[in-house]
mmCIF file of C-alpha atoms and ligand atoms in Angstrom:
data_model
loop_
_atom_site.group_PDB
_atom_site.id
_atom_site.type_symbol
_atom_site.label_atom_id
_atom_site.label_comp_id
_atom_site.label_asym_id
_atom_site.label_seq_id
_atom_site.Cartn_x
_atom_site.Cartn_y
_atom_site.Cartn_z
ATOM 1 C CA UNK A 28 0.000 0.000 0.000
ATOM 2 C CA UNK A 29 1.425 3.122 -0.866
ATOM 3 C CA UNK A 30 2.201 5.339 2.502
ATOM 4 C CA UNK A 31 1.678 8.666 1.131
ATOM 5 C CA UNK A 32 -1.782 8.004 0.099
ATOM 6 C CA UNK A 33 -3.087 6.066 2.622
ATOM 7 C CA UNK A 34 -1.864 8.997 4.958
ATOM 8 C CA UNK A 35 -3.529 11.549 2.756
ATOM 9 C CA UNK A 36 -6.501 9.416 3.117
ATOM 10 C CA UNK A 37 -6.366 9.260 6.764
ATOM 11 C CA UNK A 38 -6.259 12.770 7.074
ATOM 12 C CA UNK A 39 -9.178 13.655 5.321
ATOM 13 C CA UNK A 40 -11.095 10.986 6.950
ATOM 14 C CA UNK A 41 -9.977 12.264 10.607
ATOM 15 C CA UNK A 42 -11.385 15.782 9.420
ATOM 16 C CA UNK A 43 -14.786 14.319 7.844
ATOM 17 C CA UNK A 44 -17.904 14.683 9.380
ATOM 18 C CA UNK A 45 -20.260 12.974 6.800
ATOM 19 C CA UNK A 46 -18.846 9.936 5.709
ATOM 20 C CA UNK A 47 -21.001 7.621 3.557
ATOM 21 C CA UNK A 48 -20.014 4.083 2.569
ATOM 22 C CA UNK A 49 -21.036 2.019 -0.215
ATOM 23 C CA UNK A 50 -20.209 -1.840 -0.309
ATOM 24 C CA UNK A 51 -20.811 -4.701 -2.445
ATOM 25 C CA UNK A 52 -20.297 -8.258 -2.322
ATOM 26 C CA UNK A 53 -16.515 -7.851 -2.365
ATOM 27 C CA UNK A 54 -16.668 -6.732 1.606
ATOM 28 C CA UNK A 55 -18.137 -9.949 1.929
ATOM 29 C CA UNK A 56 -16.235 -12.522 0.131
ATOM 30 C CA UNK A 57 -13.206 -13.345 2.872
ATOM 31 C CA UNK A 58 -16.458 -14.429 4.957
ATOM 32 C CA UNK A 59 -17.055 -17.302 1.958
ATOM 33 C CA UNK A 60 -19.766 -15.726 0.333
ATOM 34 C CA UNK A 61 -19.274 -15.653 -3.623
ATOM 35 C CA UNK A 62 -18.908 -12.577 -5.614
ATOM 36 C CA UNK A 63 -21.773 -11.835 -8.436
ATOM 37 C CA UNK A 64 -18.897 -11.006 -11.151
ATOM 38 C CA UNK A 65 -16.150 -13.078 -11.775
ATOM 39 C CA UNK A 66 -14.619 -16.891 -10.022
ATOM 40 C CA UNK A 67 -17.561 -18.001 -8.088
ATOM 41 C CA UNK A 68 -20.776 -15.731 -9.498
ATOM 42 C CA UNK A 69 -21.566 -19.386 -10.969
ATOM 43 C CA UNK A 70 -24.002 -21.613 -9.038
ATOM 44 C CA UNK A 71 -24.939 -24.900 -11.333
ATOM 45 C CA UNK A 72 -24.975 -23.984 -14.625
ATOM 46 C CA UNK A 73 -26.792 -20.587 -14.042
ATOM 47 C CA UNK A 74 -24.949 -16.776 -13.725
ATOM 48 C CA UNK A 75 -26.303 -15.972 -10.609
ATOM 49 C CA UNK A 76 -26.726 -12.595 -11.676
ATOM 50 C CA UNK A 77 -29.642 -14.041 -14.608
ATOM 51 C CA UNK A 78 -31.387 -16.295 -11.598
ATOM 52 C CA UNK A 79 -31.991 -12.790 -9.417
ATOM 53 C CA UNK A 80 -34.318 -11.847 -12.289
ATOM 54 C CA UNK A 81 -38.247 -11.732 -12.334
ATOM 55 C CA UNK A 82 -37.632 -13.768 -15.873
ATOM 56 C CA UNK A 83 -36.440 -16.781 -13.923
ATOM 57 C CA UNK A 84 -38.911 -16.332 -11.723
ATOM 58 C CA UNK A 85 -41.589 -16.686 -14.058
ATOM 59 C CA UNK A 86 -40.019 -18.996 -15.996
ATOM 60 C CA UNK A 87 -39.793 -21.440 -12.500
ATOM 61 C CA UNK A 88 -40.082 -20.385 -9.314
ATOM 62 C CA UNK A 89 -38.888 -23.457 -7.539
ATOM 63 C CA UNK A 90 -35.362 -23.398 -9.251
ATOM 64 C CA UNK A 91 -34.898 -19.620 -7.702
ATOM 65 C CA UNK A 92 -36.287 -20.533 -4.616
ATOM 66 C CA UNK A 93 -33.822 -23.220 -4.370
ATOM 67 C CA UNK A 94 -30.749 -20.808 -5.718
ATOM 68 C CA UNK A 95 -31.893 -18.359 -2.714
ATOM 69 C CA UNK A 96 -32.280 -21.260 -0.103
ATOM 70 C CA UNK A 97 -28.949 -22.286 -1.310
ATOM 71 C CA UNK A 98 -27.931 -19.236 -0.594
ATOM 72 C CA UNK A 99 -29.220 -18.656 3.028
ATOM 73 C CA UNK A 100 -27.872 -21.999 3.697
ATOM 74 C CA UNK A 101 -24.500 -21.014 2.993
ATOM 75 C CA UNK A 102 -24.598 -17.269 4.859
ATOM 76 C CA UNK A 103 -26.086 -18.872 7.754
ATOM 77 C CA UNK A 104 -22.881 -20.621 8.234
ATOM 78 C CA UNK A 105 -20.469 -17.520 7.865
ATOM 79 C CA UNK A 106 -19.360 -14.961 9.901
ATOM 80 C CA UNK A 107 -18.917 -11.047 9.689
ATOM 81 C CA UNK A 108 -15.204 -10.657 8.502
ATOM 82 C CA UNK A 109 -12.330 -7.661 9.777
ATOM 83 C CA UNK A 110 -13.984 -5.716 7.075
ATOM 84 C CA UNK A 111 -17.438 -5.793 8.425
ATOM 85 C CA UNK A 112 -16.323 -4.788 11.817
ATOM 86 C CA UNK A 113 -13.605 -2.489 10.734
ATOM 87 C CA UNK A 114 -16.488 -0.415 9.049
ATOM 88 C CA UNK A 115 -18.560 -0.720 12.642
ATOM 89 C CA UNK A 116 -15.671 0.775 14.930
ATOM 90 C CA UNK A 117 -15.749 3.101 12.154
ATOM 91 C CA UNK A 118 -19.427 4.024 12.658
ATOM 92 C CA UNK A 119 -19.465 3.801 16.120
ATOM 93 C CA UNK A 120 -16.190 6.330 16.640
ATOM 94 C CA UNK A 121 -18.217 8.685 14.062
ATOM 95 C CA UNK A 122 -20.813 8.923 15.603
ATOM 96 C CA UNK A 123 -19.336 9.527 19.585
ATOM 97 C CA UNK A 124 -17.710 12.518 18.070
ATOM 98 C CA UNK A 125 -20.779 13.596 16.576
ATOM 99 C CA UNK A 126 -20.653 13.130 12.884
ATOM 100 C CA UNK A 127 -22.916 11.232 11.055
ATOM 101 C CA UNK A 128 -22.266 7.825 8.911
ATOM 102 C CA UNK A 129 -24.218 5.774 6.392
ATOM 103 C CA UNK A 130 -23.928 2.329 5.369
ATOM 104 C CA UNK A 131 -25.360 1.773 1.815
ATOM 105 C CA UNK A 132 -24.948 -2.077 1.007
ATOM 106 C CA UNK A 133 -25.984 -4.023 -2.046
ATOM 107 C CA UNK A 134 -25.522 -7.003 -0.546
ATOM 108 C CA UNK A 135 -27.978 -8.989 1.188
ATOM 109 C CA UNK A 136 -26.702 -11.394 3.395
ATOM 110 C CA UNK A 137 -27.457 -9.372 6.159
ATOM 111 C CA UNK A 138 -23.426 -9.668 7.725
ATOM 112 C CA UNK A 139 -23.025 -5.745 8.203
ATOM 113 C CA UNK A 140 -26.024 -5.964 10.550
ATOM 114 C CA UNK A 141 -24.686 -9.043 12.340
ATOM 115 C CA UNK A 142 -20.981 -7.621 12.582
ATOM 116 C CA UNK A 143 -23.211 -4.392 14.518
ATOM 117 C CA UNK A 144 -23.495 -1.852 11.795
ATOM 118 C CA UNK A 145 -26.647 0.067 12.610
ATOM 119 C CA UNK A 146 -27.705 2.962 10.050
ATOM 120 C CA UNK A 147 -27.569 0.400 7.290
ATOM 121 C CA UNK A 148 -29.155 0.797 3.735
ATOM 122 C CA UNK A 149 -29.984 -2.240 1.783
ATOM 123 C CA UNK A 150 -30.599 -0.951 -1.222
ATOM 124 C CA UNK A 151 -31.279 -4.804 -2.935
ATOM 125 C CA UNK A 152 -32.883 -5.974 0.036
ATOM 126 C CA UNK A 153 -32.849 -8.770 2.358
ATOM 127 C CA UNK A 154 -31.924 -12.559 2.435
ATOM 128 C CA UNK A 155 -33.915 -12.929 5.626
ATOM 129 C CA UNK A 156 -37.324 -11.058 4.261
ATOM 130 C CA UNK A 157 -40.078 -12.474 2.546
ATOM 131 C CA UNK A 158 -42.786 -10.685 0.516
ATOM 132 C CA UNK A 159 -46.277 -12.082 0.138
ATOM 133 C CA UNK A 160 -46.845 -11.940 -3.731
ATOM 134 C CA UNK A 161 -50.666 -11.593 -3.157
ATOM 135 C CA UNK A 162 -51.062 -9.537 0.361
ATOM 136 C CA UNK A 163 -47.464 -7.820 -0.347
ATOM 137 C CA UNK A 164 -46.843 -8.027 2.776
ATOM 138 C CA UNK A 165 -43.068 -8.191 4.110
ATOM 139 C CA UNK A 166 -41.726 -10.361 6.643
ATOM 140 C CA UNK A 167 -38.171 -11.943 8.792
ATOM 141 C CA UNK A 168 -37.895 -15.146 7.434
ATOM 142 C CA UNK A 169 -34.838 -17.621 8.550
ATOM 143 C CA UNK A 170 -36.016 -20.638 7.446
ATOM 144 C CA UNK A 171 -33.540 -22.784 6.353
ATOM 145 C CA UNK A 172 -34.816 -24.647 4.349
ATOM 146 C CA UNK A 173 -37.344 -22.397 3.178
ATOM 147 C CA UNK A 174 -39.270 -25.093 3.198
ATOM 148 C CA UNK A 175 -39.154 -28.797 3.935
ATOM 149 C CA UNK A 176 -39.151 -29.372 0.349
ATOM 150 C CA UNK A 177 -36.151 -27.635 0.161
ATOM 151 C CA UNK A 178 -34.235 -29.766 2.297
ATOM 152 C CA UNK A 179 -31.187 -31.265 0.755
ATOM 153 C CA UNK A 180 -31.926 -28.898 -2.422
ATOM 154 C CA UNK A 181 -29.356 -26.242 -4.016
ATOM 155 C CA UNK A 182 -26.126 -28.008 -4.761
ATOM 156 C CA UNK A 183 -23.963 -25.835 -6.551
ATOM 157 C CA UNK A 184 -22.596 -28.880 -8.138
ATOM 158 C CA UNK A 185 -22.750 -28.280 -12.589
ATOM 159 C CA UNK A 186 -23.439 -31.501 -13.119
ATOM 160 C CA UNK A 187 -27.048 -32.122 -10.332
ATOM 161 C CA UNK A 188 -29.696 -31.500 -12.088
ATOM 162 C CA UNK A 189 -32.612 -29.454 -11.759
ATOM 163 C CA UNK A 190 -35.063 -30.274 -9.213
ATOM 164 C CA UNK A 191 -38.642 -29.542 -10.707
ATOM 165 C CA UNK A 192 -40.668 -27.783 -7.623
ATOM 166 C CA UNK A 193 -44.326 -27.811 -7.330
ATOM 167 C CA UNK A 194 -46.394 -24.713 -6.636
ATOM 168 C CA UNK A 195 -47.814 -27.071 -3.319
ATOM 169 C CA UNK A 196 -43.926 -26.915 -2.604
ATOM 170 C CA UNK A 197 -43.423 -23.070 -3.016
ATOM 171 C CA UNK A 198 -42.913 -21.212 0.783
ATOM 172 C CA UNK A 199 -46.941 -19.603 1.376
ATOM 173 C CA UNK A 200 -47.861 -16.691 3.656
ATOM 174 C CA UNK A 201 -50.526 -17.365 6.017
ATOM 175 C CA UNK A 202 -53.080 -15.552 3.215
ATOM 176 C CA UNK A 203 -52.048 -18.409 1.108
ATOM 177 C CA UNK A 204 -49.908 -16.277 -1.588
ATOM 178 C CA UNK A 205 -46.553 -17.464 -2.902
ATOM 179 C CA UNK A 206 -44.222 -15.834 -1.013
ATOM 180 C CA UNK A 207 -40.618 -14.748 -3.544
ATOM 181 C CA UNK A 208 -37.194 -13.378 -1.769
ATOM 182 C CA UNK A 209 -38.016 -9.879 -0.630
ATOM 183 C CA UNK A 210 -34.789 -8.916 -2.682
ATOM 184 C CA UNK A 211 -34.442 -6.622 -5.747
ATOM 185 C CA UNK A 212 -34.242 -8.431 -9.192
ATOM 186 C CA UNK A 213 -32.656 -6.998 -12.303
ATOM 187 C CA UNK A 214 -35.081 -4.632 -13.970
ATOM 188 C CA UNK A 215 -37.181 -4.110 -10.833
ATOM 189 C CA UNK A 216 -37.254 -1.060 -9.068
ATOM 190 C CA UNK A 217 -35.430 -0.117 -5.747
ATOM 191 C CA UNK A 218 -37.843 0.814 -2.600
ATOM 192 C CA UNK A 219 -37.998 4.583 -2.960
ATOM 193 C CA UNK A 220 -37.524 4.924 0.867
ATOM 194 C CA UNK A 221 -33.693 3.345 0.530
ATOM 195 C CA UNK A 222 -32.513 5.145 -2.241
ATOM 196 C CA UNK A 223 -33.873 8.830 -0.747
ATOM 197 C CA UNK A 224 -31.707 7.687 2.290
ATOM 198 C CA UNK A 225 -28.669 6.622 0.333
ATOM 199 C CA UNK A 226 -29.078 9.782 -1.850
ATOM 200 C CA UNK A 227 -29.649 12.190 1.936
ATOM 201 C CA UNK A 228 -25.865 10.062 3.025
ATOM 202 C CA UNK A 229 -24.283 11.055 -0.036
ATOM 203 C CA UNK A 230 -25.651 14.425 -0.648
ATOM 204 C CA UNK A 231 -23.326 16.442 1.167
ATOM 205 C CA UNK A 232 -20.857 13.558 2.633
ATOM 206 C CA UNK A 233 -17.340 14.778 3.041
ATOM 207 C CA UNK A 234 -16.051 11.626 2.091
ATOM 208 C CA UNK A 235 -17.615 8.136 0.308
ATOM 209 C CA UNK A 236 -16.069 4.897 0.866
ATOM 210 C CA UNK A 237 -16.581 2.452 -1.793
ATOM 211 C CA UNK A 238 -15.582 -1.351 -1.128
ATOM 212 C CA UNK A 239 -15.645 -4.244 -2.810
ATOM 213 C CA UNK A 240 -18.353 -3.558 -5.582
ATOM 214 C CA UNK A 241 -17.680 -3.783 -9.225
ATOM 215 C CA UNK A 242 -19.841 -0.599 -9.693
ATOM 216 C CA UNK A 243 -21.462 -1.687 -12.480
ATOM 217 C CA UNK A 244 -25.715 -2.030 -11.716
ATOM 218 C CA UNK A 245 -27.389 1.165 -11.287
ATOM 219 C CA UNK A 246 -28.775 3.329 -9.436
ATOM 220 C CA UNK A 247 -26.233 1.825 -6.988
ATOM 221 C CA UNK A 248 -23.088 2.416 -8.797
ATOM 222 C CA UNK A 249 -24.719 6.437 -9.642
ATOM 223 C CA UNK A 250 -23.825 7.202 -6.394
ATOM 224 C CA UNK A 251 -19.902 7.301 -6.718
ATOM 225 C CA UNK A 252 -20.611 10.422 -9.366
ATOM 226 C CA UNK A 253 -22.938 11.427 -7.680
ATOM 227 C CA UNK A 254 -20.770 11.849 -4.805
ATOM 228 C CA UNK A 255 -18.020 13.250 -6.991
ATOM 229 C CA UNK A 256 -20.201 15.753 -8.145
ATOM 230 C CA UNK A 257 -20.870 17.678 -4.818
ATOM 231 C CA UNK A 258 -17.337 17.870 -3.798
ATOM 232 C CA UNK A 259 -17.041 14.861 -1.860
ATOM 233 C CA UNK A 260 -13.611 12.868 -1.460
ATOM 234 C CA UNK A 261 -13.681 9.198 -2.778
ATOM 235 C CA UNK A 262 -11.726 6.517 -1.897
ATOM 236 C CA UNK A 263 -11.949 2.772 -3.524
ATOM 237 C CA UNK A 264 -10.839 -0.622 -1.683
ATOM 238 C CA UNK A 265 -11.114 -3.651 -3.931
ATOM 239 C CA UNK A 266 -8.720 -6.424 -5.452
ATOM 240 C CA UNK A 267 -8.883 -4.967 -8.930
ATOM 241 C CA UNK A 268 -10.231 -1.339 -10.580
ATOM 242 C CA UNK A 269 -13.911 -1.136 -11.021
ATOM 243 C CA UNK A 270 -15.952 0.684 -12.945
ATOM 244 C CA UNK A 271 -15.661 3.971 -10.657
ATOM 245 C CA UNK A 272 -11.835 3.658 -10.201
ATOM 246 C CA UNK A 273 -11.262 6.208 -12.310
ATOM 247 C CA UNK A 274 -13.126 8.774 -10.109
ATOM 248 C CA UNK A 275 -11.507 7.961 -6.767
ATOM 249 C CA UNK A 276 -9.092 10.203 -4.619
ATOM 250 C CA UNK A 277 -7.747 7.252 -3.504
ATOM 251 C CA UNK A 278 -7.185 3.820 -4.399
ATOM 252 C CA UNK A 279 -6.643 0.735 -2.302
ATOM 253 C CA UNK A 280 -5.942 -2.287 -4.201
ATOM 254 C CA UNK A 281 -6.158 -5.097 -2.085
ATOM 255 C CA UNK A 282 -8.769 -7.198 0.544
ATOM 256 C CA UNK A 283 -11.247 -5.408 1.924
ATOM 257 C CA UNK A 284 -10.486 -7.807 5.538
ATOM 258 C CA UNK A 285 -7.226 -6.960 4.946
ATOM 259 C CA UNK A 286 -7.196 -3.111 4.399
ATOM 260 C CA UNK A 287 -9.762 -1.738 6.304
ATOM 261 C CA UNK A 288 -9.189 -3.044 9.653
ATOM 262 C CA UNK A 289 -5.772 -0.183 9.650
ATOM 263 C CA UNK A 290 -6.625 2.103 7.333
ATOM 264 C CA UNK A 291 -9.807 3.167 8.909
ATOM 265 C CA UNK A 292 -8.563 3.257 12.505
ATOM 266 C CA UNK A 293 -7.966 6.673 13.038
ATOM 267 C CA UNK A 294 -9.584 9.083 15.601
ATOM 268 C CA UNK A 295 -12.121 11.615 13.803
ATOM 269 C CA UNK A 296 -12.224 15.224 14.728
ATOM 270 C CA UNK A 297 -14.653 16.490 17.604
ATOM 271 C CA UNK A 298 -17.728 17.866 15.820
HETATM 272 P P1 OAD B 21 -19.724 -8.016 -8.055
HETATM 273 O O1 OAD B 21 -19.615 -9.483 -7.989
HETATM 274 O O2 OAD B 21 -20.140 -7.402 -9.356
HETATM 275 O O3 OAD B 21 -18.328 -7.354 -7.690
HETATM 276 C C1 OAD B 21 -17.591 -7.756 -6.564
HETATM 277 C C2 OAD B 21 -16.427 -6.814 -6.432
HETATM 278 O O4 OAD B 21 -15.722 -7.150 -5.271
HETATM 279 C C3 OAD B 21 -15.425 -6.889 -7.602
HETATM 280 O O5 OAD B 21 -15.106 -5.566 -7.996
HETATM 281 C C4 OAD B 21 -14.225 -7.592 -6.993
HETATM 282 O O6 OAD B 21 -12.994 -7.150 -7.568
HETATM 283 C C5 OAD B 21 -14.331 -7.155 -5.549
HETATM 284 N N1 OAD B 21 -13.727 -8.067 -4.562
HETATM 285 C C6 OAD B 21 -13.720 -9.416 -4.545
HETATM 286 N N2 OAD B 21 -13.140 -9.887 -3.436
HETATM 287 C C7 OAD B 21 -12.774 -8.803 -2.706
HETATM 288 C C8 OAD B 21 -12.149 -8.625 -1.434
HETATM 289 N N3 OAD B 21 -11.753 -9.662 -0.680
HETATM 290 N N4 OAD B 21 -11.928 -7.366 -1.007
HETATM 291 C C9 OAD B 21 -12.306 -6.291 -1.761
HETATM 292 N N5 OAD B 21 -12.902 -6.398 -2.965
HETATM 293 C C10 OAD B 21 -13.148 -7.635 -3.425
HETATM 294 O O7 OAD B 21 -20.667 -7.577 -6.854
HETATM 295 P P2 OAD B 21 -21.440 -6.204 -6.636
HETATM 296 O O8 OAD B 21 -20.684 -5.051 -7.148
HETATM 297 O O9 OAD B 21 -21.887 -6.200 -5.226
HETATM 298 O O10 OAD B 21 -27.636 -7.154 -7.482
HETATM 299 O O11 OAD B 21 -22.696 -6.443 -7.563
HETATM 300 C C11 OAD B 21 -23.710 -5.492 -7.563
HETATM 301 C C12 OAD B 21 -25.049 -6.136 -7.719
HETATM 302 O O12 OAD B 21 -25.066 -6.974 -8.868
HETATM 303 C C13 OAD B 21 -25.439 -7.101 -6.597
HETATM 304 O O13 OAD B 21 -25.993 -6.461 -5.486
HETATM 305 C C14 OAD B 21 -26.467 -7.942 -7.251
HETATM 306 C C15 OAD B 21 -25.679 -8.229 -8.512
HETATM 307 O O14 OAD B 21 -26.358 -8.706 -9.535
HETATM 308 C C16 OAD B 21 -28.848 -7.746 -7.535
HETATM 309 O O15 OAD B 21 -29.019 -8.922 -7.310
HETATM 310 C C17 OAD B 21 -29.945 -6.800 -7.863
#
């Protein structure tokens, strides 16, 4: 890591008093949960990123149910990593001294909450919700399996093959609707509530923190210009450039456990 910059960075986070952080699944991939993009963003034969889609959905239900229960499955047995705490001492020292500090994840595996981050925004939504496709209605789910059908189901494996799931198997709410992941799919729309908070955190942040996120989907990625646009400092930890690279003040290139835990440690200014 290059000295200069990281104590450039340090500097102008000790003098911050807005910082906002975006994260993608990057900050969560030395806790064993695969990336989207990239090694890994395979499950089967699918690209995970075409199974979080309301296409598959329609197209069969059961197999994304069982890609999603897969995927509980697997958070349920990992842990919050050095990056997902370094980011809560973070918060917490930010917010003794006064200054404010917003989370704004992608992910949804929920480990920012369980590491103790507390003004979190999930902009794609939630592993552990469920939403009632006839009443709409949202709910904590932690099933695992989702159902007992489910049991056994979801091996990553190329070559098992593709359960068919009947619509008697499919998780219900007590109305009797299907219930589906409360997560966002590809083409879907983000709850307007999340992104007015992520766009209140980065309007008028002194400095954004992006990790691990290839910056690619949208609106997410909109807020690293966004950010750039109103004067804000920007500073990028990830393994390789992203699409917002190119933007940043400062660039970290390595793991997120790795760099955080030291470069954010620094005492912030009394507000
Ligand atoms: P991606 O899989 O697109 O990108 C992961 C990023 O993390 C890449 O830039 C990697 O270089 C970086 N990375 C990997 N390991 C890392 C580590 N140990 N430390 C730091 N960086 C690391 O994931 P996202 O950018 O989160 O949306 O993807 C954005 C959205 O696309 C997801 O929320 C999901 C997906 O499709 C929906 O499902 C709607």
């Amino acid at each position: 890591m290059n000295t200069t910059s990281r104590e450039r960075f340090q500097s102008t986070l000790a003098r911050s008093k807005k910082i906002a952080v975006l994260t993608g699944a990057g900050v969560s991939a030395e806790s064993g949960i695969p990336t989207f993009r990239g090694a890994g963003g395979l499950w089967r034969r699918y690209e995970a990123t075409s199974l979080a889609s309301p296409e598959a959905w329609q197209r069969d239900p059961g197999l994304v149910w069982e890609f999603y229960n897969h995927r509980r499955e697997r958070a349920l047995g990992c842990s919050p990593n050095p990056a997902h705490r370094a980011l809560v001492r973070l918060e917490d020292r930010f917010r003794d001294a006064g200054g404010a500090f917003t989370l704004i994840t992608q992910n949804i595996d929920g480990l920012h909450e369980r590491a103790g981050s507390r003004n979190v925004v999930r902009l794609h939504g939630s592993l552990w919700q469920v939403r009632c496709l006839s009443c709409a209605r949202v709910t904590e789910n932690r099933e695992v399996p989702i159902t007992p059908a489910f049991a056994g189901s979801g091996s990553p494996d190329p070559e098992a093959g593709d359960r068919r799931f009947t619509a008697a198997e499919l998780p219900r709410c007590p109305c009797g609707g299907v219930l589906r992941p409360h997560v966002v799919w590809f083409g879907e729309p983000l709850d307007a509530g999340d992104i007015a908070a992520a766009t209140a955190a980065v309007e008028g942040c002194d400095l954004l923190i992006v990790v691990g996120t290839s910056a690619v989907v949208y609106p997410a990625a909109g807020f690293v210009p966004m950010a750039k646009r109103q004067g804000a400092r920007i500073a990028e930890v990830n393994v390789e450039p992203s699409a917002v690279t190119g933007l940043c003040d400062f660039v970290f290139t390595g793991s997120a456990g790795e760099i955080l835990p030291s470069l954010l440690d620094v005492a912030p200014a009394r507000a």
